[in-house]
PDB file of C-alpha atoms in Angstrom:
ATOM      1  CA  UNK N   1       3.173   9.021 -18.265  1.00 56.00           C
ATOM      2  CA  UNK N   2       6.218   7.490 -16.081  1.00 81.00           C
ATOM      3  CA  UNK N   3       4.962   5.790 -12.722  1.00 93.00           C
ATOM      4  CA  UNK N   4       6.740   6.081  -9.479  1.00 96.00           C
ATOM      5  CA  UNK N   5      10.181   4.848  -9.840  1.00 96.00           C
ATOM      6  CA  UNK N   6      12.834   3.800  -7.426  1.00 97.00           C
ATOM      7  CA  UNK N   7      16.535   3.144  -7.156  1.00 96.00           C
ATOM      8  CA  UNK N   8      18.060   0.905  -7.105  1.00 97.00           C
ATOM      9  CA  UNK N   9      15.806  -2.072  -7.455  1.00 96.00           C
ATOM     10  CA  UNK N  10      17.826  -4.185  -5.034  1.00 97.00           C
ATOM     11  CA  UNK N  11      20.702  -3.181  -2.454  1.00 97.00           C
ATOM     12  CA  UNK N  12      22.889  -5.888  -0.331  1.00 98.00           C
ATOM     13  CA  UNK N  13      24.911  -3.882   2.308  1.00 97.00           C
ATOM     14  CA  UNK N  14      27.140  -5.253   5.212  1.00 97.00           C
ATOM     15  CA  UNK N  15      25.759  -4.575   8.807  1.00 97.00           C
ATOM     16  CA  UNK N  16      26.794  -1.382   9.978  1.00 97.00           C
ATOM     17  CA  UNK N  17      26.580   0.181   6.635  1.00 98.00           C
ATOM     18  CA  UNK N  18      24.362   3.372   5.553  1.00 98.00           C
ATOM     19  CA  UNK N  19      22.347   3.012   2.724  1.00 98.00           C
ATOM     20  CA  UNK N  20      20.480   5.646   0.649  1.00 98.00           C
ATOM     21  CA  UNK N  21      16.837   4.883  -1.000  1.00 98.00           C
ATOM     22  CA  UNK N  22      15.800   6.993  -3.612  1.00 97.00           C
ATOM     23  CA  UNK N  23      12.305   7.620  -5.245  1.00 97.00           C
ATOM     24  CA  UNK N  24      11.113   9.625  -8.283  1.00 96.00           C
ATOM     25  CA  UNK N  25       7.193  10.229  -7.743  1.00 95.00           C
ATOM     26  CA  UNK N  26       5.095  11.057 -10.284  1.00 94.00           C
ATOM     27  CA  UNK N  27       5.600  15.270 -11.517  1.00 91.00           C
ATOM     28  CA  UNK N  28       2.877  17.245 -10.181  1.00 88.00           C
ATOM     29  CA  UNK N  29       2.592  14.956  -7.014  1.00 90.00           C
ATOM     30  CA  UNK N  30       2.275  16.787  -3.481  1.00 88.00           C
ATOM     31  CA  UNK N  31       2.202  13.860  -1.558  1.00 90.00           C
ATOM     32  CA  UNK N  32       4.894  11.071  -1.164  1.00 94.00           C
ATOM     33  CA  UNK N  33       5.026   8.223   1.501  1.00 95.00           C
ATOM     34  CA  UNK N  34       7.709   5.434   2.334  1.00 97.00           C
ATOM     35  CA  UNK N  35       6.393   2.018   3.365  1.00 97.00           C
ATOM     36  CA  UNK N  36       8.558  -1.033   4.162  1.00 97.00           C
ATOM     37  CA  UNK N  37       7.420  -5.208   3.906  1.00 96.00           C
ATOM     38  CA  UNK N  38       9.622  -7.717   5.016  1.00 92.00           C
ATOM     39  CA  UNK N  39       9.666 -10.712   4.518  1.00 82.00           C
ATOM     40  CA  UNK N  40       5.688 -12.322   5.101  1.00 71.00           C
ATOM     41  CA  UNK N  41       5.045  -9.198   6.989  1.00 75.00           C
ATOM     42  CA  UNK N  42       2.240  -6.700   6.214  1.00 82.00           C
ATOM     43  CA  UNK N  43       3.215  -3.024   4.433  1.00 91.00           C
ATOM     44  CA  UNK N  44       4.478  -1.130   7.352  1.00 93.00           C
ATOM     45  CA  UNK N  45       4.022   3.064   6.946  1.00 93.00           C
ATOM     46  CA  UNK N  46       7.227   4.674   7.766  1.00 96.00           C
ATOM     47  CA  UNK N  47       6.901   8.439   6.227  1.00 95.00           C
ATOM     48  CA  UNK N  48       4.785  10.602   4.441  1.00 92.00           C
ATOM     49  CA  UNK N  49       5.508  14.236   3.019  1.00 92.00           C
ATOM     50  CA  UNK N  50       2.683  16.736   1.630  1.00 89.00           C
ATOM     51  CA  UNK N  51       4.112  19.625   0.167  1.00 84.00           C
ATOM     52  CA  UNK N  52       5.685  22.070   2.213  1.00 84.00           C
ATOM     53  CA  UNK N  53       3.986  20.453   5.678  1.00 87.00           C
ATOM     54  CA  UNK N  54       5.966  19.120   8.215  1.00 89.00           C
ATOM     55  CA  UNK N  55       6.167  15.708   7.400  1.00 91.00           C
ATOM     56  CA  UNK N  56       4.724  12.648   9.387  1.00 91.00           C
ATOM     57  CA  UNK N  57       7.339  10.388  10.798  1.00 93.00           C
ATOM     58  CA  UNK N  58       4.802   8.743  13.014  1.00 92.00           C
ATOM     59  CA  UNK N  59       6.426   5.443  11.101  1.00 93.00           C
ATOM     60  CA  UNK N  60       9.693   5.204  11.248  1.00 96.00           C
ATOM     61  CA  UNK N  61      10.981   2.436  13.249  1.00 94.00           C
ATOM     62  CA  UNK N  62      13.936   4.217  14.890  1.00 95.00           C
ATOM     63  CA  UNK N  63      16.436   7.179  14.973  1.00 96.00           C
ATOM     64  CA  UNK N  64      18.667   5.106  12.329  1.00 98.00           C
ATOM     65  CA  UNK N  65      15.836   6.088   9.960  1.00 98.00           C
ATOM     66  CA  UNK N  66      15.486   9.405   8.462  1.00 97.00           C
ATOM     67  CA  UNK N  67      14.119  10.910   4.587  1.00 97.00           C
ATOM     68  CA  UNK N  68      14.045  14.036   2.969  1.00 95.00           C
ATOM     69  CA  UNK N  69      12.259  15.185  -0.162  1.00 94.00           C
ATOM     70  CA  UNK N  70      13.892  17.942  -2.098  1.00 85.00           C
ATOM     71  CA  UNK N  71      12.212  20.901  -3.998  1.00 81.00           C
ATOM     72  CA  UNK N  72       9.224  18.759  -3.385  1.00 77.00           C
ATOM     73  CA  UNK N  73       9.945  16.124  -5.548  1.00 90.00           C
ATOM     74  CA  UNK N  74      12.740  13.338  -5.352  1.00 95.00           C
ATOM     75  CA  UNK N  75      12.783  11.705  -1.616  1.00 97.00           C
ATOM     76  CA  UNK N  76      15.653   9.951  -0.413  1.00 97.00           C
ATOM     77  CA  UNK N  77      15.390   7.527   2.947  1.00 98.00           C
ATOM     78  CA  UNK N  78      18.997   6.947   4.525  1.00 98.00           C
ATOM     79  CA  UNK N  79      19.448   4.232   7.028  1.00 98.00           C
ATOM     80  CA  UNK N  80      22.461   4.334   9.455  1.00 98.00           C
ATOM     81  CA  UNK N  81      24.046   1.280  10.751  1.00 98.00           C
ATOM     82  CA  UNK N  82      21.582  -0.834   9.159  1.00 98.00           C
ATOM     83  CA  UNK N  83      21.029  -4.120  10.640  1.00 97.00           C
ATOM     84  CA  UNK N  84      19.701  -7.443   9.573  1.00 95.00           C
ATOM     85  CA  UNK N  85      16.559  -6.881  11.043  1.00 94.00           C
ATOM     86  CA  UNK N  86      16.364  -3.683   8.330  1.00 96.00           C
ATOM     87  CA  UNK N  87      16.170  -6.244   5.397  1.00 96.00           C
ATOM     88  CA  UNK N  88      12.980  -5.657   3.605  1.00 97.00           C
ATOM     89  CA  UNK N  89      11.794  -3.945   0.617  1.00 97.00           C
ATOM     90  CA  UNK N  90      10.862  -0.332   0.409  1.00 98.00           C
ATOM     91  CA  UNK N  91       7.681   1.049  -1.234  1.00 98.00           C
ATOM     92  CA  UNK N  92       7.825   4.260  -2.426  1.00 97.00           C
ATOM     93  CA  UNK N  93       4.078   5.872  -2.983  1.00 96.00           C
ATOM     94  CA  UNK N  94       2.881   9.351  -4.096  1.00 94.00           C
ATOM     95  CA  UNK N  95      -0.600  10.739  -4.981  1.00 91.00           C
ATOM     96  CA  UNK N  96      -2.127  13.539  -6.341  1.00 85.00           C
ATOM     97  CA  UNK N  97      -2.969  15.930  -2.926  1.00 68.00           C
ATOM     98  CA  UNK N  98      -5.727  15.393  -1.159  1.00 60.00           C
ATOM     99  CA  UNK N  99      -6.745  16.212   2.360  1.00 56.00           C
ATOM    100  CA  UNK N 100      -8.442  14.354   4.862  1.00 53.00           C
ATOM    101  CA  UNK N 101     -11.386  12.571   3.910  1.00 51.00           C
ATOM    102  CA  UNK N 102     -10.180  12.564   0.361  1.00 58.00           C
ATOM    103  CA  UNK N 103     -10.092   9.401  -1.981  1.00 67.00           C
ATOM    104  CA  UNK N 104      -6.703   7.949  -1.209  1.00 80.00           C
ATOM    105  CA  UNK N 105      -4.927   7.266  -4.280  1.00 88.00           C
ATOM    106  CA  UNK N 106      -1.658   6.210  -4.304  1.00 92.00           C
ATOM    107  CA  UNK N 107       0.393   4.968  -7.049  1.00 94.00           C
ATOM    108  CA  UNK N 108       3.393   2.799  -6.031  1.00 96.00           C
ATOM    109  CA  UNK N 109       6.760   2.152  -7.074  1.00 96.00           C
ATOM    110  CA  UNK N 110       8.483  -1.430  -7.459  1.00 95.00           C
ATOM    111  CA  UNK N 111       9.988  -1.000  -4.618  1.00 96.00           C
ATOM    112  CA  UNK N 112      14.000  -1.621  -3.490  1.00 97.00           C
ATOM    113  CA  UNK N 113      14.571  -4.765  -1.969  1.00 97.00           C
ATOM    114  CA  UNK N 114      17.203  -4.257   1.013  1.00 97.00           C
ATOM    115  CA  UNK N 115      19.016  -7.588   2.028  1.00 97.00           C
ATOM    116  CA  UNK N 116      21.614  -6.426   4.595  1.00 97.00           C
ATOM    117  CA  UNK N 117      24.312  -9.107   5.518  1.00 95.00           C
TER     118      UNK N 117
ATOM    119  CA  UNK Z   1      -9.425   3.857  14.016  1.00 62.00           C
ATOM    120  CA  UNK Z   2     -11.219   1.219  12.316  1.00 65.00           C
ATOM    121  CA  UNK Z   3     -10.142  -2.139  11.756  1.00 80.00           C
ATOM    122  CA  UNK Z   4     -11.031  -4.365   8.745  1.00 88.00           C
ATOM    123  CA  UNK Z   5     -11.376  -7.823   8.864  1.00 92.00           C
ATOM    124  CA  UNK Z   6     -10.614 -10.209   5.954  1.00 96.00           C
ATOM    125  CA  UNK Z   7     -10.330 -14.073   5.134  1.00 97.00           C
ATOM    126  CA  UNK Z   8      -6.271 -14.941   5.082  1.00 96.00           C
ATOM    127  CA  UNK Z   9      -7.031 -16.742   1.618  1.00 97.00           C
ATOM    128  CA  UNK Z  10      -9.730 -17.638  -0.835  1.00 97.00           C
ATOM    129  CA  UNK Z  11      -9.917 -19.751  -4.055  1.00 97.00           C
ATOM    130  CA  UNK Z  12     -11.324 -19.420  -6.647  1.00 96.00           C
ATOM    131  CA  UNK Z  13     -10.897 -20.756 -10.948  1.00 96.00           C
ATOM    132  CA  UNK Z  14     -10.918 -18.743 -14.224  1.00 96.00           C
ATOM    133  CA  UNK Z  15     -13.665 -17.075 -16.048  1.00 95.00           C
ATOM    134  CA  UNK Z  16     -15.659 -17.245 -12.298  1.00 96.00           C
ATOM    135  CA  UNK Z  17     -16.637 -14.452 -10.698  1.00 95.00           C
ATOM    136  CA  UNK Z  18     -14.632 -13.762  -7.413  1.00 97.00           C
ATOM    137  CA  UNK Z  19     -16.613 -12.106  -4.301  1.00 98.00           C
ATOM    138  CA  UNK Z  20     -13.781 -10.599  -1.675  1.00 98.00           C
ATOM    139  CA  UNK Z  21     -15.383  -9.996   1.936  1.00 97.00           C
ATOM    140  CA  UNK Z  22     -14.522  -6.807   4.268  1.00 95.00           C
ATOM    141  CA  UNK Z  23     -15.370  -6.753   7.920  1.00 93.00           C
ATOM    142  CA  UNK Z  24     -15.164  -2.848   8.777  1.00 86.00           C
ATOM    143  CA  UNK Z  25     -17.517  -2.819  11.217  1.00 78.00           C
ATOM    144  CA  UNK Z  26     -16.379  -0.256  13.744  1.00 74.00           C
ATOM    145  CA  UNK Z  27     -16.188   2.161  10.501  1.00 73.00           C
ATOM    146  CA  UNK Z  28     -17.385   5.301  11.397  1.00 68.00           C
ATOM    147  CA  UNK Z  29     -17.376   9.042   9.640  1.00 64.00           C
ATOM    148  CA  UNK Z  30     -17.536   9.970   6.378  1.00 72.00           C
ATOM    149  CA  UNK Z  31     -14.369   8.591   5.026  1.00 74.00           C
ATOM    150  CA  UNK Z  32     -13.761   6.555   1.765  1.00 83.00           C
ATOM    151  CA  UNK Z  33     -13.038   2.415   1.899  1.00 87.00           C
ATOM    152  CA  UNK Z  34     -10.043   1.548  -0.294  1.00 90.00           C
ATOM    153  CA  UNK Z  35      -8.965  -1.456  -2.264  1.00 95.00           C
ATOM    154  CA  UNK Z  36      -5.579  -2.096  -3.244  1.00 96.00           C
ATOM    155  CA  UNK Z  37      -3.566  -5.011  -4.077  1.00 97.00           C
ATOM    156  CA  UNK Z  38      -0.453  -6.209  -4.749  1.00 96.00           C
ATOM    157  CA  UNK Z  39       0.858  -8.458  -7.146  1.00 95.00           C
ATOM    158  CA  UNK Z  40       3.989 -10.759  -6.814  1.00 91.00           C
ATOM    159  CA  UNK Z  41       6.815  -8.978  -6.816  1.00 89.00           C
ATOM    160  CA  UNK Z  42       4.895  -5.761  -7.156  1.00 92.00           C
ATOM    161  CA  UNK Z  43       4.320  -2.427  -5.237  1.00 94.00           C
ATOM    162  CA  UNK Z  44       0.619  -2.453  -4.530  1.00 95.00           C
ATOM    163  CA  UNK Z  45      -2.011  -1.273  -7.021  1.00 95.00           C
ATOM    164  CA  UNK Z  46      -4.903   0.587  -6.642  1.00 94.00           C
ATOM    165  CA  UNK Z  47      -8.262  -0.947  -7.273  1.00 95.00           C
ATOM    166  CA  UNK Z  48     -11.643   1.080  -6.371  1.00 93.00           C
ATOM    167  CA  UNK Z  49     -13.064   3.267  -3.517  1.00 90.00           C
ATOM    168  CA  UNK Z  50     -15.974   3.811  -2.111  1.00 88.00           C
ATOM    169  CA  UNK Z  51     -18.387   5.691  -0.081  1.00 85.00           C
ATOM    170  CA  UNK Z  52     -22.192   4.348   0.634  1.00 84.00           C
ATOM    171  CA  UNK Z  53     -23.351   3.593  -2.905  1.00 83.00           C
ATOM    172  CA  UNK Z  54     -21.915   0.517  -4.546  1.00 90.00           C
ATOM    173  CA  UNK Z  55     -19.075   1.470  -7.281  1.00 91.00           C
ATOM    174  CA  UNK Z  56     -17.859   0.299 -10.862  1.00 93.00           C
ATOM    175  CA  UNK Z  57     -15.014   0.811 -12.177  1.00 91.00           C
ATOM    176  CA  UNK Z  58     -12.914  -1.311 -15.445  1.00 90.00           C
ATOM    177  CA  UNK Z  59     -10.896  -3.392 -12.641  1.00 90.00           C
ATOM    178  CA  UNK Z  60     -13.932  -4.205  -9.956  1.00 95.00           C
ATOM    179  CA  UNK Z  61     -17.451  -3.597  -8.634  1.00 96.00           C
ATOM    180  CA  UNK Z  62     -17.486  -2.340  -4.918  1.00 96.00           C
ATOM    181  CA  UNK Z  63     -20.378  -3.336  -2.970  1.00 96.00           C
ATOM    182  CA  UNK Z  64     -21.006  -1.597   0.237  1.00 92.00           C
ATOM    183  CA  UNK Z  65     -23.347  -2.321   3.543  1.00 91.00           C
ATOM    184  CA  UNK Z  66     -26.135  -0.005   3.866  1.00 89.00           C
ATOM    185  CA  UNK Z  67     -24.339   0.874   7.623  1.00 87.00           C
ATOM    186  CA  UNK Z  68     -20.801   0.450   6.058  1.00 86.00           C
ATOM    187  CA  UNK Z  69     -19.421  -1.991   8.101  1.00 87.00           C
ATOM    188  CA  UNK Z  70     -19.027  -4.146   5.486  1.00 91.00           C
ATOM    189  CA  UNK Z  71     -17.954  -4.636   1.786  1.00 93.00           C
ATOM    190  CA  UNK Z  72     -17.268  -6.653  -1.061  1.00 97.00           C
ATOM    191  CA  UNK Z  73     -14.910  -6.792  -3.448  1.00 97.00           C
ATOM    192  CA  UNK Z  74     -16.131  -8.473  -6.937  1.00 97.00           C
ATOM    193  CA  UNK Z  75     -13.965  -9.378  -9.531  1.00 97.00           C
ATOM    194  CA  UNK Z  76     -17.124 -10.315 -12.641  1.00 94.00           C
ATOM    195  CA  UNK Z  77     -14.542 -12.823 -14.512  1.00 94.00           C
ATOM    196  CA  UNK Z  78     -11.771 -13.537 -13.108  1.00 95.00           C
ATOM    197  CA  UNK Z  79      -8.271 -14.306 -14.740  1.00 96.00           C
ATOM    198  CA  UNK Z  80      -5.171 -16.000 -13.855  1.00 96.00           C
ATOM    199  CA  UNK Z  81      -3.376 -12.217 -13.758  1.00 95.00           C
ATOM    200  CA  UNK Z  82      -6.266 -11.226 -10.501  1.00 97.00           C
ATOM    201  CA  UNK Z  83      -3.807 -13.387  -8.264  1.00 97.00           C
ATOM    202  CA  UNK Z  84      -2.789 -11.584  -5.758  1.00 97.00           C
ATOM    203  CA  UNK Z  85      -3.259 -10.482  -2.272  1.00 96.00           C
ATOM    204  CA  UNK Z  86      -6.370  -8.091  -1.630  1.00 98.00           C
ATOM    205  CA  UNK Z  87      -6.342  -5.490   0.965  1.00 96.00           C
ATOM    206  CA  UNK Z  88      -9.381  -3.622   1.924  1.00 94.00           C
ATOM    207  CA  UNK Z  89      -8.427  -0.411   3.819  1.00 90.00           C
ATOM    208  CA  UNK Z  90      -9.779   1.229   6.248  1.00 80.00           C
ATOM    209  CA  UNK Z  91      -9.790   5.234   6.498  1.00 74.00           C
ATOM    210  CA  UNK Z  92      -7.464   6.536   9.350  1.00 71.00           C
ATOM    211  CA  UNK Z  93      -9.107   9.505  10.819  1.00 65.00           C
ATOM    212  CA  UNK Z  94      -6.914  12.646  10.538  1.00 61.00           C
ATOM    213  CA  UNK Z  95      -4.319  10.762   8.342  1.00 63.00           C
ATOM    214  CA  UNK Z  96      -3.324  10.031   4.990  1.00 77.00           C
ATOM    215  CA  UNK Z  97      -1.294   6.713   5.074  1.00 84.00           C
ATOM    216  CA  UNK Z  98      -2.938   3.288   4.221  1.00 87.00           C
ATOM    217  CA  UNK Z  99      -2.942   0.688   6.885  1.00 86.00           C
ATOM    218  CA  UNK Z 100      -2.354  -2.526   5.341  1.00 90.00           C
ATOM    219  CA  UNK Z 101      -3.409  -5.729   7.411  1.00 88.00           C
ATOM    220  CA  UNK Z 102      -2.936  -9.124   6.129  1.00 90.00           C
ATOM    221  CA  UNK Z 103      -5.289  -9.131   2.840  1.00 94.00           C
ATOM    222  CA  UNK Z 104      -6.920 -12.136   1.311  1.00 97.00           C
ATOM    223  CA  UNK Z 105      -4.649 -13.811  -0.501  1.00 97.00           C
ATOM    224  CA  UNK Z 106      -6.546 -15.244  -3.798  1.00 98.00           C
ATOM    225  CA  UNK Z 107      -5.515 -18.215  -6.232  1.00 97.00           C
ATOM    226  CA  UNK Z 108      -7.053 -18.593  -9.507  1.00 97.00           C
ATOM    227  CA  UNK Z 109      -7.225 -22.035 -10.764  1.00 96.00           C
ATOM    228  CA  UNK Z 110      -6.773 -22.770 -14.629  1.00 94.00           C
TER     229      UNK Z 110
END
């Protein structure tokens, strides 16, 4: 079946711009998490959704950054004003439910590679 | 939390088998250790998990410390697609993300 897929693959935006991220999980999914890397940096978690649970922001770098996920499915992450230090590409992941404890799973996307100018 | 521990890079030439240390040693609980890794240019890719026992799957072998404070990653033959960077994961009590630290980067000679 189809993997995690995100859009678009790359996205070159002017400082000050906002710029929407979106990600497709994989059906049947309950979970979905945002992760960034930039450049020879480590993943970084930014967001994770399960279901209809408050999600964790615990990750998100600042108040610029926000996601949704709709009808529990497609997420979107908007940043506002992005900045150069933004640049980076963002990892969509989503897995099959799961509680604590569980065998972590995920299955990534390819990512969107963010170059903001 | 625990914290993992791995080499920053490692070596190694096709058709050899490829051992991949993990330092977990202030592991503690019943929680799973994860393998992923990632590819160039790729999202990362799950690889195995495990508990106490060691673990088999068609990717990797998992062999784990009898006090789980350490594993190994072994890749039986390896190939010039294995080149990647490794990350062993530790569990995060009372969460669900994967911390990713810096991974063992491996290079398969020809």
């Amino acid at each position: 079946g189809a993997g995690v897929s995100q859009s678009p693959s790359n996205k070159v935006t002017e400082k000050g711009k906002d710029v929407e991220l979106r990600c497709d999980p994989i059906s049947g999914h309950t979970a979905l998490y945002w992760y960034r890397q930039s450049l020879g940096q480590g993943l970084e978690f930014l967001i994770y959704f399960q279901g209809n649970s408050a999600p964790d922001k615990s990750g998100l770098p600042s108040d610029r950054f926000s996601a949704e996920r709709t009808g529990g499915s497609v997420s979107t992450l908007t940043i506002q004003r992005t900045q150069q230090e933004d640049s980076a590409v963002y990892l969509c992941a989503s897995r099959a439910g799961g509680g604590p404890g569980a065998k972590n799973i995920q299955y990534f996307g390819a990512g969107t590679r963010l170059s903001v100018l | 939390d625990a914290k993992t521990t791995q080499p920053n890079s490692m070596e190694s030439n096709e058709e050899e088998p490829v051992h991949l240390p993990c330092n977990h040693s202030t592991i503690s609980g019943t929680d799973y250790i994860h393998w992923y890794r990632q590819l160039p240019s790729q999202g990362p890719e799950y690889v195995i998990h495990g508990l106490t026992s060691n673990v088999n799957n068609r990717m990797a072998s998992l062999a784990i410390a009898e006090d789980r404070k350490s594993s190994t990653l072994i890749l039986h033959r390896a190939t010039l697609r294995d080149a990647a960077v490794y990350y062993c994961i530790p569990p995060v009590q009372g969460a669900q993300k994967l911390v990713f630290g810096q991974g063992t980067r491996l290079t398969i000679n020809p």
